[in-house]
Coordinates of C-alpha atoms in Angstrom, one line a residue:
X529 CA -28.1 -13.3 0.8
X530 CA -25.3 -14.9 -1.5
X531 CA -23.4 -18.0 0.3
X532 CA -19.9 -17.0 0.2
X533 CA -18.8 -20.3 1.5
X534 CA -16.1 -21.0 -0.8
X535 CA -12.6 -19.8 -1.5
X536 CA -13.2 -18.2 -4.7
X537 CA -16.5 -16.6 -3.5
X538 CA -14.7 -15.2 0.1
X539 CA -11.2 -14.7 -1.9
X540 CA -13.1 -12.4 -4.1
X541 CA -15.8 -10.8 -2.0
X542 CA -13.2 -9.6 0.3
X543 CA -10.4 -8.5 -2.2
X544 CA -13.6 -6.3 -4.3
X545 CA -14.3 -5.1 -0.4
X546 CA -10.8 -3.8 0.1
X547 CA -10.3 -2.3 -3.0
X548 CA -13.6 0.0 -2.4
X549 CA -12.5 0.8 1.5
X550 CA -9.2 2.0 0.5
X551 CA -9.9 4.2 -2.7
X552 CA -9.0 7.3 -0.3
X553 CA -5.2 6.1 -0.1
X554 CA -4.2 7.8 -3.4
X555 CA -6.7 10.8 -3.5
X556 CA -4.3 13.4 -2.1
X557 CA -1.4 11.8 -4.1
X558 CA -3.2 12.2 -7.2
X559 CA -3.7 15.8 -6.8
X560 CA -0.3 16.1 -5.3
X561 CA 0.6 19.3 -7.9
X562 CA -2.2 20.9 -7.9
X563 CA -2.8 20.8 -4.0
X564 CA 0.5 22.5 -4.4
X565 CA -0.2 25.1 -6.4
X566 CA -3.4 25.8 -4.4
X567 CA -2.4 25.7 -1.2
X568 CA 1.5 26.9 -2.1
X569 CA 2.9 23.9 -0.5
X570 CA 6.7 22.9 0.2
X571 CA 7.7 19.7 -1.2
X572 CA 8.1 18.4 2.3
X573 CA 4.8 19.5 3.3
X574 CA 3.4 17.6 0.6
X575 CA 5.4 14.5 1.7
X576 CA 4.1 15.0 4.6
X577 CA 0.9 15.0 4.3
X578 CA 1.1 11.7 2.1
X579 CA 3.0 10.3 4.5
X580 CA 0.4 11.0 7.7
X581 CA -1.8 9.0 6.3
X582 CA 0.5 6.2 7.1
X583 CA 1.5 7.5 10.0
X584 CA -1.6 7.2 11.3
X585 CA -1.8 3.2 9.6
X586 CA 0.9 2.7 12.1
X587 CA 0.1 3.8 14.8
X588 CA -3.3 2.1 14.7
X589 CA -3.0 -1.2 13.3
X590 CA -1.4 -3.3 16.7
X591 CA -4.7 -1.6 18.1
X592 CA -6.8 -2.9 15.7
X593 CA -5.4 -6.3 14.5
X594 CA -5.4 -7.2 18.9
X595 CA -9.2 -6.8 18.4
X596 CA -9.4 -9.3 15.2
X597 CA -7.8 -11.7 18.3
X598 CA -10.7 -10.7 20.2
X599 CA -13.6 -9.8 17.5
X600 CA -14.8 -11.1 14.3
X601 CA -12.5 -8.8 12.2
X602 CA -15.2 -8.1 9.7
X603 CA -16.6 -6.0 12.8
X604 CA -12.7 -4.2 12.8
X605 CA -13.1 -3.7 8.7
X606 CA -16.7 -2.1 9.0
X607 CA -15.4 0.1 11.1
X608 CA -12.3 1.5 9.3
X609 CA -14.6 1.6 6.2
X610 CA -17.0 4.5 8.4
X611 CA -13.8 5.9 9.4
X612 CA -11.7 6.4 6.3
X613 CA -14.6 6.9 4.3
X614 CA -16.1 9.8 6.6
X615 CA -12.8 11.6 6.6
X616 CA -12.8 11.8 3.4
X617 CA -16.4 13.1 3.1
X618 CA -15.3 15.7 5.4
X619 CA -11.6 16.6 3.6
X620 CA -13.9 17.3 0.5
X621 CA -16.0 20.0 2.6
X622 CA -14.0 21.5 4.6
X623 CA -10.0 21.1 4.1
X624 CA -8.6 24.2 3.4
X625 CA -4.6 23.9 3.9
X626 CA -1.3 22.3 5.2
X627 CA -2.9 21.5 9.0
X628 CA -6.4 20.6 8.5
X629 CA -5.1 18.2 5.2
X630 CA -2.7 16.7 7.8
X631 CA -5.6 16.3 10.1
X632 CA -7.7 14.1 8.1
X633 CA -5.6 11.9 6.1
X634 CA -4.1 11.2 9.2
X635 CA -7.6 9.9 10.8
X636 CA -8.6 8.2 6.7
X637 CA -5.3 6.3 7.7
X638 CA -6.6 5.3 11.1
X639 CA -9.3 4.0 9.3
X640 CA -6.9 2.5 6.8
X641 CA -5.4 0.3 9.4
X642 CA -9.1 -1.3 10.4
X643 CA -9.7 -2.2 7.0
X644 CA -6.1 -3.7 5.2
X645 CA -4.7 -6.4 7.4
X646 CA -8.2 -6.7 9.5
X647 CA -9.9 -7.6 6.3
X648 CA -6.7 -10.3 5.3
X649 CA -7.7 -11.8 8.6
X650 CA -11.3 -11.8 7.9
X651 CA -10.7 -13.4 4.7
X652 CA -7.9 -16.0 6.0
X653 CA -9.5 -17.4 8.8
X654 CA -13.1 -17.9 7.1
X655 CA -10.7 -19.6 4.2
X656 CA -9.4 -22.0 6.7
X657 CA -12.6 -23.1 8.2
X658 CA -13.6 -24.2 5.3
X659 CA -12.8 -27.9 4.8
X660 CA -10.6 -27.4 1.5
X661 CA -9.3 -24.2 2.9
X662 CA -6.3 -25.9 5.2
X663 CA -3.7 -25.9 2.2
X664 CA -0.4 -23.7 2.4
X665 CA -0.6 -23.0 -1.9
X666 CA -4.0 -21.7 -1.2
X667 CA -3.8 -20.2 2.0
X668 CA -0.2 -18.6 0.1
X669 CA -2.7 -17.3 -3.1
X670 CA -5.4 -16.7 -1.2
X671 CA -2.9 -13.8 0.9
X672 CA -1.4 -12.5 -2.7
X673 CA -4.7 -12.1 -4.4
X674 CA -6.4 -10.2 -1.6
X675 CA -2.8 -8.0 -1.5
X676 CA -2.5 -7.5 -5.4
X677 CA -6.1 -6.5 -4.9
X678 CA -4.7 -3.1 -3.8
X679 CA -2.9 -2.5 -6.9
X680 CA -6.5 -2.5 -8.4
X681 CA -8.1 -0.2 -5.6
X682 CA -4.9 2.5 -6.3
X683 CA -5.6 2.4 -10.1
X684 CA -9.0 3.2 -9.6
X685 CA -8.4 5.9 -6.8
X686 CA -5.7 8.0 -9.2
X687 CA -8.2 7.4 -11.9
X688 CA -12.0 8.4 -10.1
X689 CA -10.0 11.1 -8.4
X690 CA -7.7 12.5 -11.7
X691 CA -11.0 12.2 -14.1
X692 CA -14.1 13.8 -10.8
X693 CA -11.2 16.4 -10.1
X694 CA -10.8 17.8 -13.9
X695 CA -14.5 17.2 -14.3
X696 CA -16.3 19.0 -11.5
X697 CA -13.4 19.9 -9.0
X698 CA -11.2 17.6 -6.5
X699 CA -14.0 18.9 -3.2
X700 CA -16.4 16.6 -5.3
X701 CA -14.0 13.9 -6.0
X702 CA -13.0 13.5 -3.0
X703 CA -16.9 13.6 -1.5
X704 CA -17.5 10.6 -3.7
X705 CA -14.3 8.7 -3.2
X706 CA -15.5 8.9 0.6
X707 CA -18.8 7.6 0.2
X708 CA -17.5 5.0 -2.1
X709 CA -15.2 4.1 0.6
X710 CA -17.8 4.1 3.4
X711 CA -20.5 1.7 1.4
X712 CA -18.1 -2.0 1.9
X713 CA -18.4 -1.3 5.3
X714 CA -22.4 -2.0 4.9
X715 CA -22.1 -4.7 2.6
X716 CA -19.4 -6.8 4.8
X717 CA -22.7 -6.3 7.6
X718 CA -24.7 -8.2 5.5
X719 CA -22.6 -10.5 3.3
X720 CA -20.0 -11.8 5.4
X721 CA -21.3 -14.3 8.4
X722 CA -20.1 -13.9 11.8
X723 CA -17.1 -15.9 12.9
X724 CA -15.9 -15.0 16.0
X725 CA -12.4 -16.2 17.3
X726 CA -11.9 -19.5 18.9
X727 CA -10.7 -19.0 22.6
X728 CA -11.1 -14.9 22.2
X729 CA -12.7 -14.0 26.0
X730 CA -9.2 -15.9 27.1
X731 CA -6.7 -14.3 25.3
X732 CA -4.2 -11.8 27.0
X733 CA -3.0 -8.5 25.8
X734 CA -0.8 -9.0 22.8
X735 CA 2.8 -10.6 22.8
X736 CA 5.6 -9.0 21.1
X737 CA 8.3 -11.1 21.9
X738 CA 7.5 -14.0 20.0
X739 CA 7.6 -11.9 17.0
X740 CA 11.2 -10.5 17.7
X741 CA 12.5 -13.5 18.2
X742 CA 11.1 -15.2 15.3
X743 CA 14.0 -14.4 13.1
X744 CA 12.6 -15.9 10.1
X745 CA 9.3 -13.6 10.1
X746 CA 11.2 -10.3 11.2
X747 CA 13.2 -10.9 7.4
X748 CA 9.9 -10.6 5.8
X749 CA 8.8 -7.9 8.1
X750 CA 12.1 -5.6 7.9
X751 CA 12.1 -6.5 3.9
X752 CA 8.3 -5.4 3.8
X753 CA 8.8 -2.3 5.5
X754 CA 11.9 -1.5 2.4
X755 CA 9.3 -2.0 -0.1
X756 CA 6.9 0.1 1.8
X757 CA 9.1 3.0 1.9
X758 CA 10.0 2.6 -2.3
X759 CA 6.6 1.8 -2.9
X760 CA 4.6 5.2 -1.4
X761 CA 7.0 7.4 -2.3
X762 CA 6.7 6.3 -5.7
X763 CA 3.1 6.5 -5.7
X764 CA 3.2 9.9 -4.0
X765 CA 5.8 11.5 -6.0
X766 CA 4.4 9.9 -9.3
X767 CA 2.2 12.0 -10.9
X768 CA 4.5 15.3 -10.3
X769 CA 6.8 13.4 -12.3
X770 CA 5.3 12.9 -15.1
X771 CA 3.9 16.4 -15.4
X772 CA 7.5 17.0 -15.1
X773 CA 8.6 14.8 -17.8
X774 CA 5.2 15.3 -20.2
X775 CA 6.2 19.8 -19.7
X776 CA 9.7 18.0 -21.6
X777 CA 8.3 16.7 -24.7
X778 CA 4.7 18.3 -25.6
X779 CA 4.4 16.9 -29.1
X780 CA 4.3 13.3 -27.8
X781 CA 2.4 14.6 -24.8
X782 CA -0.3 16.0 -27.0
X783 CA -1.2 12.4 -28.1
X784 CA -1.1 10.8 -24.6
X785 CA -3.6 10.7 -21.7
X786 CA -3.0 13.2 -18.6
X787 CA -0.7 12.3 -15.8
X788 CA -3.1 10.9 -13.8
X789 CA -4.3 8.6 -16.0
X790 CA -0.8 7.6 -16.5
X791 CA -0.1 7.5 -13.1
X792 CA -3.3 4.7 -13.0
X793 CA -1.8 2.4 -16.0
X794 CA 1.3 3.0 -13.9
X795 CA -0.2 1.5 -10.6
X796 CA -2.4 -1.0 -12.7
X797 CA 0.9 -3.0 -13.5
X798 CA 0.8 -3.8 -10.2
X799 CA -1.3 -6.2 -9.8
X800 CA -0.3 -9.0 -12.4
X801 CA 3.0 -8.7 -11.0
X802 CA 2.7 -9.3 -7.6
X803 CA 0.6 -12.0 -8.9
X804 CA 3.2 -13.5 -10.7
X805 CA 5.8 -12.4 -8.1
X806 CA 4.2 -15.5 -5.7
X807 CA 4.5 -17.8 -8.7
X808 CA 8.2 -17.7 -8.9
X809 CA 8.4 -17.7 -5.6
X810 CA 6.2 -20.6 -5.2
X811 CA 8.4 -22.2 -7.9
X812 CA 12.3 -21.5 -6.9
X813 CA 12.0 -20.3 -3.4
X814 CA 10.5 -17.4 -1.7
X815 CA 13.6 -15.9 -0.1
X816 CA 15.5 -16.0 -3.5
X817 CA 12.8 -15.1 -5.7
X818 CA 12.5 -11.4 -2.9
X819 CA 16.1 -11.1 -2.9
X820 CA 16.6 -11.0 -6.9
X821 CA 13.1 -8.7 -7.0
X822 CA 14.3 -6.6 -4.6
X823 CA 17.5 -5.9 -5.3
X824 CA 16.5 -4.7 -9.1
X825 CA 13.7 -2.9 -8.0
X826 CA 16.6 -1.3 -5.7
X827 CA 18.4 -0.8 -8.2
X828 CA 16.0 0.8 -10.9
X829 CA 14.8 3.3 -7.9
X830 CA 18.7 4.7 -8.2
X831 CA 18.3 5.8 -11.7
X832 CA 14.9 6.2 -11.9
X833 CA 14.6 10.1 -11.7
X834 CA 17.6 10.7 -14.2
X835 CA 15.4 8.8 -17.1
X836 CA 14.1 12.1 -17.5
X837 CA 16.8 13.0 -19.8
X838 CA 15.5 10.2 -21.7
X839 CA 12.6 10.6 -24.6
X840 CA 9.4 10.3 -23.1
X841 CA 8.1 7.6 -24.6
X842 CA 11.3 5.1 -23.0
X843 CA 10.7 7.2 -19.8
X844 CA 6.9 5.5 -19.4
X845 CA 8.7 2.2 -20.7
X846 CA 11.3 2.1 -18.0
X847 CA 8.5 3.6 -15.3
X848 CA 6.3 0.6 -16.2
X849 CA 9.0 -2.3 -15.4
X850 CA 10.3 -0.7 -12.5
X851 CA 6.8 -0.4 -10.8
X852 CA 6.6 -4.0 -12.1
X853 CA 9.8 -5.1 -9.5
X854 CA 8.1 -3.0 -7.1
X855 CA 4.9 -4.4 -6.9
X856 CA 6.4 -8.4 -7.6
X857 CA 7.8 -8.8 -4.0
X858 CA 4.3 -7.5 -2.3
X859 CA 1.9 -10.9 -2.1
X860 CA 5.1 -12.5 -1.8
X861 CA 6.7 -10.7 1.4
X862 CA 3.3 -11.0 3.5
X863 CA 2.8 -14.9 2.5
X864 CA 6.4 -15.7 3.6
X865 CA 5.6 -13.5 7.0
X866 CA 2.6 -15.3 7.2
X867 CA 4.2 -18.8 6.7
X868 CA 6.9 -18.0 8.9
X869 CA 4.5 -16.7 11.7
X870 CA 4.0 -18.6 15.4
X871 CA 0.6 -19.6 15.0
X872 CA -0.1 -18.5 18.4
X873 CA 1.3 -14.8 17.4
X874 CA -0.1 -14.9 14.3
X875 CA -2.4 -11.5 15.2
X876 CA 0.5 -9.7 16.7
X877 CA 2.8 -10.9 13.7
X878 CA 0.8 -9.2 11.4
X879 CA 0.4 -6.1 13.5
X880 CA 4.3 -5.8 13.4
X881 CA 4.2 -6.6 9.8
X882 CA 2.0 -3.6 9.1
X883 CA 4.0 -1.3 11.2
X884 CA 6.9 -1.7 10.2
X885 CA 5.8 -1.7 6.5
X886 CA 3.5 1.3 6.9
X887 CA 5.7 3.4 9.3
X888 CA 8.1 3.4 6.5
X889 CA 5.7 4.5 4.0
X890 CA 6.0 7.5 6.1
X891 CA 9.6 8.3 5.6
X892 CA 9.4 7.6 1.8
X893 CA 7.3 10.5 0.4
X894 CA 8.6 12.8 3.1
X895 CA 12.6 11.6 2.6
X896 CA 11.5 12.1 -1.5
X897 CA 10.2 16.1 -0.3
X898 CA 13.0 16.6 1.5
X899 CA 15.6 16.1 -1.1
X900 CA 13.9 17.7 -3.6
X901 CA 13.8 20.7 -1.5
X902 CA 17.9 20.5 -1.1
X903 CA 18.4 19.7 -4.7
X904 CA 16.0 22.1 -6.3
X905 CA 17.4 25.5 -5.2
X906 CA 21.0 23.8 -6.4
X907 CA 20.1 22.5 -9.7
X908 CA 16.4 24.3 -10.2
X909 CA 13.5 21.8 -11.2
X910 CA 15.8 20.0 -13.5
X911 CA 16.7 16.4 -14.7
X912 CA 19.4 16.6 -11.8
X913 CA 17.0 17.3 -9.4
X914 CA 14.7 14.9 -9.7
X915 CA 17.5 12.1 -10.1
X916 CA 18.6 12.5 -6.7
X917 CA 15.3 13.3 -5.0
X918 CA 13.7 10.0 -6.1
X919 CA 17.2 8.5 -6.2
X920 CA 16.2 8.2 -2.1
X921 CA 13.5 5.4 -3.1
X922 CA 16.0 3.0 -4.7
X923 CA 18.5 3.4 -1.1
X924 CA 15.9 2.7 1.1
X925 CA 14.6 -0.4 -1.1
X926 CA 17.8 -2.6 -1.0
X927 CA 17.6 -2.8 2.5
X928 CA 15.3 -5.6 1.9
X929 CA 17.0 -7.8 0.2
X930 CA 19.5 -7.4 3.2
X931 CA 17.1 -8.1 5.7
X932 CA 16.3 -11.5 3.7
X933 CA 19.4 -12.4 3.6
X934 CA 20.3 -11.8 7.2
X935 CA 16.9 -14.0 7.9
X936 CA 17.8 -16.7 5.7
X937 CA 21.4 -17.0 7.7
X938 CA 19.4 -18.7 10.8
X939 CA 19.3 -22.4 10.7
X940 CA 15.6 -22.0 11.5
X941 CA 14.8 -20.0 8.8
X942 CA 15.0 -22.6 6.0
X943 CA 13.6 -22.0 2.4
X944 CA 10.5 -20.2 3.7

């Protein structure tokens, strides 16, 4: 068995391990049109059940990041691994419309919410016990590589899942998406050593307050939860975009890939820029660097749907940089809520972190349905329409950088 007893080795064994248990997060919004068709689906029903899955995240993860306080949280990430990926095995046989889809995304996202933030702290606090581990840069890359890492696993879940679906039907994509998902859970068995938590038969039941009064990390966390609502509803609502804007211009569509194949260039963007995102923040301040981000991203989410009317080719231009201010604040929002985080609350930091983050992934593909449902019938499935349906993303986004500045008003907060 390999010694993964080094940053590197644990940096990249767990962010390769992630990106495997997750693939099912994008399978349904992948499919999103045809699932439609199929199962002659609202567009709120559709954001719905996108958004379940992250319903279920949140309602989950305080459960399972109070038993990385008490267990070695590779035991917590095996286990979401089994559970996401068995879901999905059983979506492929046996989902056959709006309630039984909602069913088991919901339980995949359970499963979700063992593996994220459970496998961060696996991989943070076996980085840590390692005598060069102790550093804040690389504790701070450490956080935004394993993160950006889920750029990677959504890129390959729109692509396995767009390519298996066309090839021999989305019941067999989704069968091997789940067993893909299942098989890190196995491997983190046998690769990862145990490393319990210090002190974990004393702990008590987990402590919100700190957290809420911790004015500093609740920035982070409200700002985290903005980009988690522009985020998913982006993802969601991505690919029935661009069959919308490829049906425009078919003589330049003839010569491109399909829209889920976009959709995983799209998403692939991702992970450089969250990447870099750190960088600058490392470089002129975190708080600035999420507030300037943010509020473009923001920004761009306004007009986004109206670049319809635009040719295609400077529609999948503009699409590119705005997932690009999308995905830059990611590393960069949980490494400031980790920084700013009570040691002692750390665990229940993180919990919050996730729930408000993933609770607001809810709304975002829903809120996207929803007004897409009101526009449509008023301006049919037109450039109009989609403008102010996804219109919804760029609102909900620049409540971050308001949250960071409110934060960064506290004389405790400082340049964190």
């Amino acid at each position: 068995m390999p010694a993964f007893n080094t940053p590197r080795r644990l940096i990249l064994l767990l962010s390769t391990l992630g990106v495997f248990g997750i693939l099912p997060n994008s399978s349904f919004p992948a499919l999103v049109p045809d699932f439609i068709a199929a199962w002659q689906l609202s567009n709120a029903e559709a954001g719905w059940i996108a958004g379940i899955y992250y319903l279920g995240y949140m309602l989950s993860v305080a459960t399972a990041m109070w038993l990385t306080d008490r267990l070695d949280a590779k035991w917590v990430f095996l286990t979401g691994c089994l559970l996401a990926g068995g879901s999905t095995l059983v979506f492929a046989f046996l989902a056959d419309g709006f309630w039984s889809a909602l069913l088991l995304r919901g339980i995949a996202g359970i499963g979700h919410a063992a593996i994220y933030m459970p496998g961060l702290r696996a991989l943070t606090d076996r980085v840590a016990a390692l005598p060069q581990g102790s550093g804040s840069a690389l504790q701070s890359r450490a956080v935004t590589i394993y993160t950006a890492s889920y750029s990677i696993s959504i890129a390959v879940s729109f692509t396995a899942t767009g390519l298996l679906s066309e090839w021999f039907g989305w019941r067999v994509s989704f069968a091997v998406i789940g067993a893909l998902a299942a098989l890190p859970g196995l491997l983190t068995w046998r690769l990862l050593a145990d490393l319990p938590p210090p002190n974990a038969a004393q702990k008590p039941r987990m402590d919100w307050r700190p957290v809420f009064r911790n004015r500093a990390a609740l920035g982070y966390i409200i700002a985290y939860g903005a980009h988690g609502f522009e985020l998913l509803a982006m993802r969601t609502w991505l690919t029935a975009f661009l069959v919308f804007v490829l049906a425009r211009d078919p003589v330049v569509a003839a010569w491109l890939p399909g829209p889920t194949l976009l959709a995983a260039f799209v998403t692939l963007i991702g992970l450089p820029a969250s990447l870099l995102g750190n960088e600058v923040a490392l470089k002129i301040g975190r708080r600035r660097a999420l507030i300037l981000i943010m509020s473009i991203s923001g920004l761009m989410g306004l007009v986004y749907g109206f670049t319809a009317a635009l040719p295609l080719l400077l529609v999948l231009v503009f699409m590119s940089i705005y997932f690009i201010f999308i995905c830059g604040d990611s590393g960069a929002l949980t490494a400031g809520m980790m920084a700013a985080a009570d040691p002692a609350a750390r665990g229940a930091t993180m919990a919050v972190h996730s729930i408000f983050g993933f609770g607001a992934s809810v709304l975002g593909p829903l809120c996207v349905g929803l007004a897409l449902d009101a526009a449509q019938p008023v301006y049919g499935d037109g450039v109009l329409a989609w403008g102010l349906g996804l219109g919804v993303m760029g609102l909900g986004a620049l409540l971050g950088p308001l949250a960071l500045w409110w934060a960064g008003r506290s004389p405790l907060s400082g340049a964190r």
